[in-house]
PDB file of C-alpha atoms and ligand atoms in Angstrom:
ATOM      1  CA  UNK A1144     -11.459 -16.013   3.158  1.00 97.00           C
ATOM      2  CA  UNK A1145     -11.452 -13.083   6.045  1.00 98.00           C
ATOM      3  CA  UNK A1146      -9.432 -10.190   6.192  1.00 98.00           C
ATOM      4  CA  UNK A1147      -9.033  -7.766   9.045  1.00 98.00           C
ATOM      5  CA  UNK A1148      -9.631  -4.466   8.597  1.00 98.00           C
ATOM      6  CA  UNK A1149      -8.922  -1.382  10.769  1.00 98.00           C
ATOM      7  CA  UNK A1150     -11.718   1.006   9.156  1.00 97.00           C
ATOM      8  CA  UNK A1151     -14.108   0.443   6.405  1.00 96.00           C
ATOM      9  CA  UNK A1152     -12.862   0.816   2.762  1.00 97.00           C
ATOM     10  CA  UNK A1153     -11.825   4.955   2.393  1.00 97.00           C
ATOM     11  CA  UNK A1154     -12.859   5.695  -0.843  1.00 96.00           C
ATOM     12  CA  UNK A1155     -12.109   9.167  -2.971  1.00 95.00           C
ATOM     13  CA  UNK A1156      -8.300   9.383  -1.241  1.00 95.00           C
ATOM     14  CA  UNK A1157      -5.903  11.679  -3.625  1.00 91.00           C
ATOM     15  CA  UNK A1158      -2.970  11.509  -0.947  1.00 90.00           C
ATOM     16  CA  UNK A1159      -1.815   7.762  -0.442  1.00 93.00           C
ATOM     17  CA  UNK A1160      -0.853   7.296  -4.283  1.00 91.00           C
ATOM     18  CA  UNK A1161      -1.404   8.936  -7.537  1.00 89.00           C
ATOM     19  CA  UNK A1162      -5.086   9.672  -8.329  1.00 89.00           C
ATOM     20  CA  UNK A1163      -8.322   9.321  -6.895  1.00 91.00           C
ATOM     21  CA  UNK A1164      -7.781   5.528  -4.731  1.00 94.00           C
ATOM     22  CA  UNK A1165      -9.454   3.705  -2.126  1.00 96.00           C
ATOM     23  CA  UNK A1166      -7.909   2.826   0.550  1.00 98.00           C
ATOM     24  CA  UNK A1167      -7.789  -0.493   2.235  1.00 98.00           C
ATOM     25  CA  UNK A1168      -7.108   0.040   6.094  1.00 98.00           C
ATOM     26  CA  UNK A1169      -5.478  -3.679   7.518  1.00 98.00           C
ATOM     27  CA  UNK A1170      -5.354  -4.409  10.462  1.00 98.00           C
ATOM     28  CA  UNK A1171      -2.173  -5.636  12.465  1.00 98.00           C
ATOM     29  CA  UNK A1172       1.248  -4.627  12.680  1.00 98.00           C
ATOM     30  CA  UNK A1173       4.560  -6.075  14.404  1.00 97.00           C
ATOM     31  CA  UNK A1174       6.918  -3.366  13.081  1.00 98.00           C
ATOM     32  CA  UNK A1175       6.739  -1.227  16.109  1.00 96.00           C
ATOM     33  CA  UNK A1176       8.434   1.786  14.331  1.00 96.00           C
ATOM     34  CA  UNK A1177       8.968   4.552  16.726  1.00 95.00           C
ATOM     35  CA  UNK A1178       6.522   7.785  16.362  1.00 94.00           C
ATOM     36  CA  UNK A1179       4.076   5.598  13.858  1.00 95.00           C
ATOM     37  CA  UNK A1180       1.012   7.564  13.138  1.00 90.00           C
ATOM     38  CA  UNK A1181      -1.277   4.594  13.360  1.00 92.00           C
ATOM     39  CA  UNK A1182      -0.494   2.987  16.350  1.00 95.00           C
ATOM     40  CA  UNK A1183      -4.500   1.718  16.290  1.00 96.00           C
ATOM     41  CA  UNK A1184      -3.964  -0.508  13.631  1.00 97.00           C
ATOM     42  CA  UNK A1185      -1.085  -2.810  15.786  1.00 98.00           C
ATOM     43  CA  UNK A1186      -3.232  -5.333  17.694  1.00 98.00           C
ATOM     44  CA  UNK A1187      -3.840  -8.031  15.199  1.00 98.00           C
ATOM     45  CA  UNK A1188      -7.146  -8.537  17.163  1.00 98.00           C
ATOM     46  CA  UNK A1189      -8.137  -5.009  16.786  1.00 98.00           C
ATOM     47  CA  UNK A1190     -10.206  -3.938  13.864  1.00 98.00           C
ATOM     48  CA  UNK A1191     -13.049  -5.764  12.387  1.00 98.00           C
ATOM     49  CA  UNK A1192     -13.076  -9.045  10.153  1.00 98.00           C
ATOM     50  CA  UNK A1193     -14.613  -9.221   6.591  1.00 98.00           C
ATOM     51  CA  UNK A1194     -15.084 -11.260   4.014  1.00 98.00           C
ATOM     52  CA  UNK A1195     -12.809 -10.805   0.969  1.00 98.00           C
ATOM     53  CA  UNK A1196     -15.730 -11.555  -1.120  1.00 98.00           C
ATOM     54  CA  UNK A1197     -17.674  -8.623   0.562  1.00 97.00           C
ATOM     55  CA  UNK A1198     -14.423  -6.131   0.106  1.00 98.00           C
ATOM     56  CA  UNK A1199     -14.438  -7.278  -3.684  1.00 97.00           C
ATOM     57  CA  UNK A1200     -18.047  -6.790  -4.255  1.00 96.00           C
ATOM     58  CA  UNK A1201     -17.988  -3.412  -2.658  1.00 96.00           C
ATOM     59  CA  UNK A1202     -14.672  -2.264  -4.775  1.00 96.00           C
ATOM     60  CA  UNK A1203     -16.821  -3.373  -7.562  1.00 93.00           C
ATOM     61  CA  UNK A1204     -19.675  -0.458  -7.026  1.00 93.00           C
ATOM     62  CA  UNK A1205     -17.415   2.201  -6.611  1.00 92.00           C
ATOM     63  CA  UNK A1206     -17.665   4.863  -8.705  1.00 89.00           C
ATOM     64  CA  UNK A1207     -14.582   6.793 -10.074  1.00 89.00           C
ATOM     65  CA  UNK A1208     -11.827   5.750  -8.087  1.00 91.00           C
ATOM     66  CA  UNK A1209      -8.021   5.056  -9.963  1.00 91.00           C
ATOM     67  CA  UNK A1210      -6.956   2.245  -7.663  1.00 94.00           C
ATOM     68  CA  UNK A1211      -6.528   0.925  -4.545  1.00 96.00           C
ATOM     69  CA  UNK A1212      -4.110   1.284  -1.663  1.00 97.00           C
ATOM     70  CA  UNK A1213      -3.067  -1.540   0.404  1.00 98.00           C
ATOM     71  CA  UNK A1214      -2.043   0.181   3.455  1.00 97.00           C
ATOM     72  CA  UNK A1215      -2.376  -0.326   7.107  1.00 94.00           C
ATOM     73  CA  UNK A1216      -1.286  -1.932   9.540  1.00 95.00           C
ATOM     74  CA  UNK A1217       0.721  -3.682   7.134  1.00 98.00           C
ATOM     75  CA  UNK A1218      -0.942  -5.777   4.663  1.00 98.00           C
ATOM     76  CA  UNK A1219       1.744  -8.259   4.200  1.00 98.00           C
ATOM     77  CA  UNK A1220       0.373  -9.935   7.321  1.00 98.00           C
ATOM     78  CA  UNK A1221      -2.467 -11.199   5.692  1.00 98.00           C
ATOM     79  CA  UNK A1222      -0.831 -11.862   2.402  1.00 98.00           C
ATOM     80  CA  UNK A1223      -3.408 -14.620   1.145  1.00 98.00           C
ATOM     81  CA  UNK A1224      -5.962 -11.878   1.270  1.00 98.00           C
ATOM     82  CA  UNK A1225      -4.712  -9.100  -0.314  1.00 98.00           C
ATOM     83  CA  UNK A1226      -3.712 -11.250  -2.761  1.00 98.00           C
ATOM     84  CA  UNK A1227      -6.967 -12.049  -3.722  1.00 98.00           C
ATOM     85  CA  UNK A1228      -8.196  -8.375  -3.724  1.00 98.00           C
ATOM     86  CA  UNK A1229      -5.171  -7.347  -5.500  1.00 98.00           C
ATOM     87  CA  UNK A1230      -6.094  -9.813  -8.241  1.00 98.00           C
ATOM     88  CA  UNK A1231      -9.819  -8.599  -7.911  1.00 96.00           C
ATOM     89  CA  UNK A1232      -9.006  -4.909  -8.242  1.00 95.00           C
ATOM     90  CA  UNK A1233      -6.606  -5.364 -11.100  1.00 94.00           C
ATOM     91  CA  UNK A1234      -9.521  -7.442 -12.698  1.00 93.00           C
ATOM     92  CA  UNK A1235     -11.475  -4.928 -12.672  1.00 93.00           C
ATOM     93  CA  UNK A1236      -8.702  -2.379 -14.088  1.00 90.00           C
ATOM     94  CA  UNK A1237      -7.697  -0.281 -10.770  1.00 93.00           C
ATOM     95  CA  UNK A1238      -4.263  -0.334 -10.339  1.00 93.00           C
ATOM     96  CA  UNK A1239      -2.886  -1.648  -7.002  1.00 96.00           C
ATOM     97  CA  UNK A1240      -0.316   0.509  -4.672  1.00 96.00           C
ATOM     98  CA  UNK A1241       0.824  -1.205  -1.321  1.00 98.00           C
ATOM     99  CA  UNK A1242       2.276   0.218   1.642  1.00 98.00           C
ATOM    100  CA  UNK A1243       4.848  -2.008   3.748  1.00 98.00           C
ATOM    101  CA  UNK A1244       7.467  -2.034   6.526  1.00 98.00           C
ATOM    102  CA  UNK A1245       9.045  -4.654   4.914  1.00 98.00           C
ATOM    103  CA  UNK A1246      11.642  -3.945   2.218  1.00 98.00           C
ATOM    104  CA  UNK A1247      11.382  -5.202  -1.561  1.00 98.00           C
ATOM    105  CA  UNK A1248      14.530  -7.519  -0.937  1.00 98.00           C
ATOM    106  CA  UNK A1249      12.960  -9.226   2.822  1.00 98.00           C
ATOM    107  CA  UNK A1250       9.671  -9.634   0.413  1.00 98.00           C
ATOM    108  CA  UNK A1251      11.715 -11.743  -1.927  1.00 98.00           C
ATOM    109  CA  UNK A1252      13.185 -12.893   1.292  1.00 98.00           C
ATOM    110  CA  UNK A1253      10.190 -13.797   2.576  1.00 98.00           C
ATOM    111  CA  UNK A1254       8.619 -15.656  -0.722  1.00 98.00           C
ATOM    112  CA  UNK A1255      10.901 -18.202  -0.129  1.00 97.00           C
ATOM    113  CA  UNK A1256       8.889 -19.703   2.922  1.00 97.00           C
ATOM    114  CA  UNK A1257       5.560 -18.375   1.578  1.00 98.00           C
ATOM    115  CA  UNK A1258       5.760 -17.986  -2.386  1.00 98.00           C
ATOM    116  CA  UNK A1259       2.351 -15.547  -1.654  1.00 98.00           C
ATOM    117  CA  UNK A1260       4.506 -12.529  -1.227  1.00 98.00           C
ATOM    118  CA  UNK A1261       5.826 -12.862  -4.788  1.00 98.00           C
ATOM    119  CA  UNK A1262       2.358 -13.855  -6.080  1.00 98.00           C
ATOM    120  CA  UNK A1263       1.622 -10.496  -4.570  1.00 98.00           C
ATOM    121  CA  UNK A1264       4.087  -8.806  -6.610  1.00 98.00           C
ATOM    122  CA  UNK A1265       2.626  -9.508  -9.866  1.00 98.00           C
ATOM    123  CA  UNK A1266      -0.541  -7.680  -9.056  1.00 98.00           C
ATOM    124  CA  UNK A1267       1.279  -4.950  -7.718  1.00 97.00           C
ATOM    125  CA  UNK A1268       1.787  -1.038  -9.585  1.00 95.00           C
ATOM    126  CA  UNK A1269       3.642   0.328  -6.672  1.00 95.00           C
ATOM    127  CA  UNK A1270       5.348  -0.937  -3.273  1.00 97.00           C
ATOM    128  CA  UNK A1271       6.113   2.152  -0.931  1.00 97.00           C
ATOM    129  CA  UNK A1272       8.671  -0.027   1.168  1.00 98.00           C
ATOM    130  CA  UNK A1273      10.185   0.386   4.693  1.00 98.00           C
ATOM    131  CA  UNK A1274       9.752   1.161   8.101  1.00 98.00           C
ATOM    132  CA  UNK A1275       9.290   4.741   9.011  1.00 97.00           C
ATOM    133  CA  UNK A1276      12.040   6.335  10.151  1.00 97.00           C
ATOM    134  CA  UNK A1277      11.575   9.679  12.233  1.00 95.00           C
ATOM    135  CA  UNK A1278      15.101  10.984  12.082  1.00 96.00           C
ATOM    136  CA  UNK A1279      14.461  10.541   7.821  1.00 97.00           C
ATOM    137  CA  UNK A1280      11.112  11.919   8.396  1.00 96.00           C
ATOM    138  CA  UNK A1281      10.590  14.700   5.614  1.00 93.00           C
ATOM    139  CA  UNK A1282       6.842  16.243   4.962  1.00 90.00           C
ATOM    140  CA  UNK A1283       8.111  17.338   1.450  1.00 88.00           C
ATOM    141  CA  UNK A1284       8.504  13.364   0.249  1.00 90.00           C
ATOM    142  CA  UNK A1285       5.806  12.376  -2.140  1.00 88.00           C
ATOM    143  CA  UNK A1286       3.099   9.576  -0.674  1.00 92.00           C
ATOM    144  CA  UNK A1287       5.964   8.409   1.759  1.00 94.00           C
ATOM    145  CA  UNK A1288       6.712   9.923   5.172  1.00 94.00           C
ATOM    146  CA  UNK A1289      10.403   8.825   5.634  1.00 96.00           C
ATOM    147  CA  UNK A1290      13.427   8.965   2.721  1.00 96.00           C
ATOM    148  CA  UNK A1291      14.604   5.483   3.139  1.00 97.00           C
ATOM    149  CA  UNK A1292      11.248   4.594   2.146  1.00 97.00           C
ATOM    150  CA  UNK A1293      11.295   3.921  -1.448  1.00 96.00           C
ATOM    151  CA  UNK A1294       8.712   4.476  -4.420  1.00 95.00           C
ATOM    152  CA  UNK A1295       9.108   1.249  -6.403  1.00 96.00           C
ATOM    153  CA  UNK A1296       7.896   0.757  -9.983  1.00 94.00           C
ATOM    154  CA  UNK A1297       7.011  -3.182  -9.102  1.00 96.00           C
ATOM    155  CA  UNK A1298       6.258  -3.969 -13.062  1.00 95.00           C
ATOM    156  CA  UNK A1299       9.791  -1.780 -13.869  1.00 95.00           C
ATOM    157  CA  UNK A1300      11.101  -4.177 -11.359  1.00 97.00           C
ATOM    158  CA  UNK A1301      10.319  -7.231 -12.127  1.00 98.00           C
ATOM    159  CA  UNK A1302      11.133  -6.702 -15.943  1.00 98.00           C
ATOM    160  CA  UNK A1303      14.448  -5.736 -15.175  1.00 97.00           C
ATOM    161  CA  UNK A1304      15.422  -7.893 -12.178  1.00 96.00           C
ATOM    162  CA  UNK A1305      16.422  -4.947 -10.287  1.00 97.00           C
ATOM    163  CA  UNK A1306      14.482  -1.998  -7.971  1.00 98.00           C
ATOM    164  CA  UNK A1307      13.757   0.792 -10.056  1.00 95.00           C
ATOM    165  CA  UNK A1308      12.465   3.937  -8.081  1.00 94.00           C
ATOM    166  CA  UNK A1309       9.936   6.341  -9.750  1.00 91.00           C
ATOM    167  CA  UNK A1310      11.652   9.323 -10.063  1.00 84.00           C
ATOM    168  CA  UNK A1311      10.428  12.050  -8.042  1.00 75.00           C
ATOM    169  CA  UNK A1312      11.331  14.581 -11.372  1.00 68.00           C
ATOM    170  CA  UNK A1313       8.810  12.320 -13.220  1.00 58.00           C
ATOM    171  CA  UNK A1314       6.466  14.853 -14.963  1.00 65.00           C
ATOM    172  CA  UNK A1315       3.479  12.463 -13.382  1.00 63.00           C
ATOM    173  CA  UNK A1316       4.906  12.920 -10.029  1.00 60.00           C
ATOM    174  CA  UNK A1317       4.303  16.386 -10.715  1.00 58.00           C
ATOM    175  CA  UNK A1318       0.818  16.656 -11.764  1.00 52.00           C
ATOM    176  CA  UNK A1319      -0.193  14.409  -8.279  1.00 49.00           C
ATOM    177  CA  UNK A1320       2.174  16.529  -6.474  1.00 49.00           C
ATOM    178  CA  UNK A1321       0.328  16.671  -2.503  1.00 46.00           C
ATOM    179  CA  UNK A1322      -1.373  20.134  -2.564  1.00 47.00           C
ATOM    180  CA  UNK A1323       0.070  22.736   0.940  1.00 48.00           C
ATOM    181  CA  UNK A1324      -2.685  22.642   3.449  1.00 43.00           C
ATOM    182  CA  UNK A1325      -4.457  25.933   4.204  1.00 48.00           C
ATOM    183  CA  UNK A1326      -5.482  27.161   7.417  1.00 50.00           C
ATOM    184  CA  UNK A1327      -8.033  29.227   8.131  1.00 47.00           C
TER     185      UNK A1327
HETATM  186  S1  LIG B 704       4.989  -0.279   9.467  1.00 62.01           S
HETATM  187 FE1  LIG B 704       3.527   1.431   9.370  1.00 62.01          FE
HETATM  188  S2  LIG B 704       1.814   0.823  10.727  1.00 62.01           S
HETATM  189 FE2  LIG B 704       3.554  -0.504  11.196  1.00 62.01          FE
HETATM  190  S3  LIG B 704       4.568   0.491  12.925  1.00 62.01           S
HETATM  191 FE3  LIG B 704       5.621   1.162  11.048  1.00 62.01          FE
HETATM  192  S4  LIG B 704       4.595   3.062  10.461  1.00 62.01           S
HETATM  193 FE4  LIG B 704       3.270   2.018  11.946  1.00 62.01          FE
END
């Protein structure tokens, strides 16, 4: 199985989830949301493809990395895929954070049709759901650029059959808080 990627794996990232992650750059995105930072990863012919085997094998030899982050792009384009390196990573105890346009509620939506997207769930730690919204755009939200976009506890979810948002108060949230950038 392929995947299409809009950068080689980004290992070592502390900023798109909690911990040290790698980050998994798809290709491909319909959402179109106004002011999007990474227009580059639209075309759904853009990018390179790879083998999910090859992706696997490389998350495999990295060294000291806390999870990985589906991001993009959005990932939920190429669902079978990151399903399978979801699975992998979780296999090999990193814990899995995905980034989407799509809300929690159009992903259960969606699994009606293709019963992949709630597949994908179960391998999931964290969804950060929703477009991004300029007008909600804050720079003080943690891993999330726009506050309708929600931090969801997918496990917490699950379990209790209704979205449960990490608290931002969460003593956790704290410690991973994103560090002010200095200029020099
Ligand atoms: S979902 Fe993400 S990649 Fe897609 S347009 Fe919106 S901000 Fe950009």
């Amino acid at each position: 199985m392929k995947i299409r990627l809009a950068a080689p794996l980004q290992s070592d990232s502390v900023v798109d989830g909690f911990g040290v992650r790698t980050v998994i750059w798809t290709q491909g995105c319909s959402h179109n949301c106004p002011f999007c930072q990474n227009p580059q990863t639209h075309d759904f012919a853009g990018g390179e493809e790879y083998e999910v085997e090859e992706i696997c094998e490389e998350l495999k030899n990295l060294q000291n990395q806390d999870g990985i982050t589906l991001s993009g792009g959005d990932p939920l384009y190429q669902v079978e895929a990151v399903l399978e390196i979801a699975k992998f990573a979780k296999k090999i105890n990193l814990n899995v954070w995905c980034y989407t346009g799509f809300t929690y509620e159009q992903i259960i939506e969606m699994s009606q049709k293709n019963n992949k997207y709630r597949e994908l769930l179960n391998y999931l730690d964290v969804l950060v759901d929703g477009l991004f919204v300029n007008d909600l755009k804050d720079l003080n939200l943690l891993f999330r650029g726009s506050s309708n976009q929600r931090l969801i506890d997918v496990p917490k979810t699950l379990k209790n059959g209704k979205i449960i948002i990490i608290p931002e108060s969460d003593g956790i949230m704290e410690k991973f808080k994103r560090k002010e950038k200095t200029y020099i």
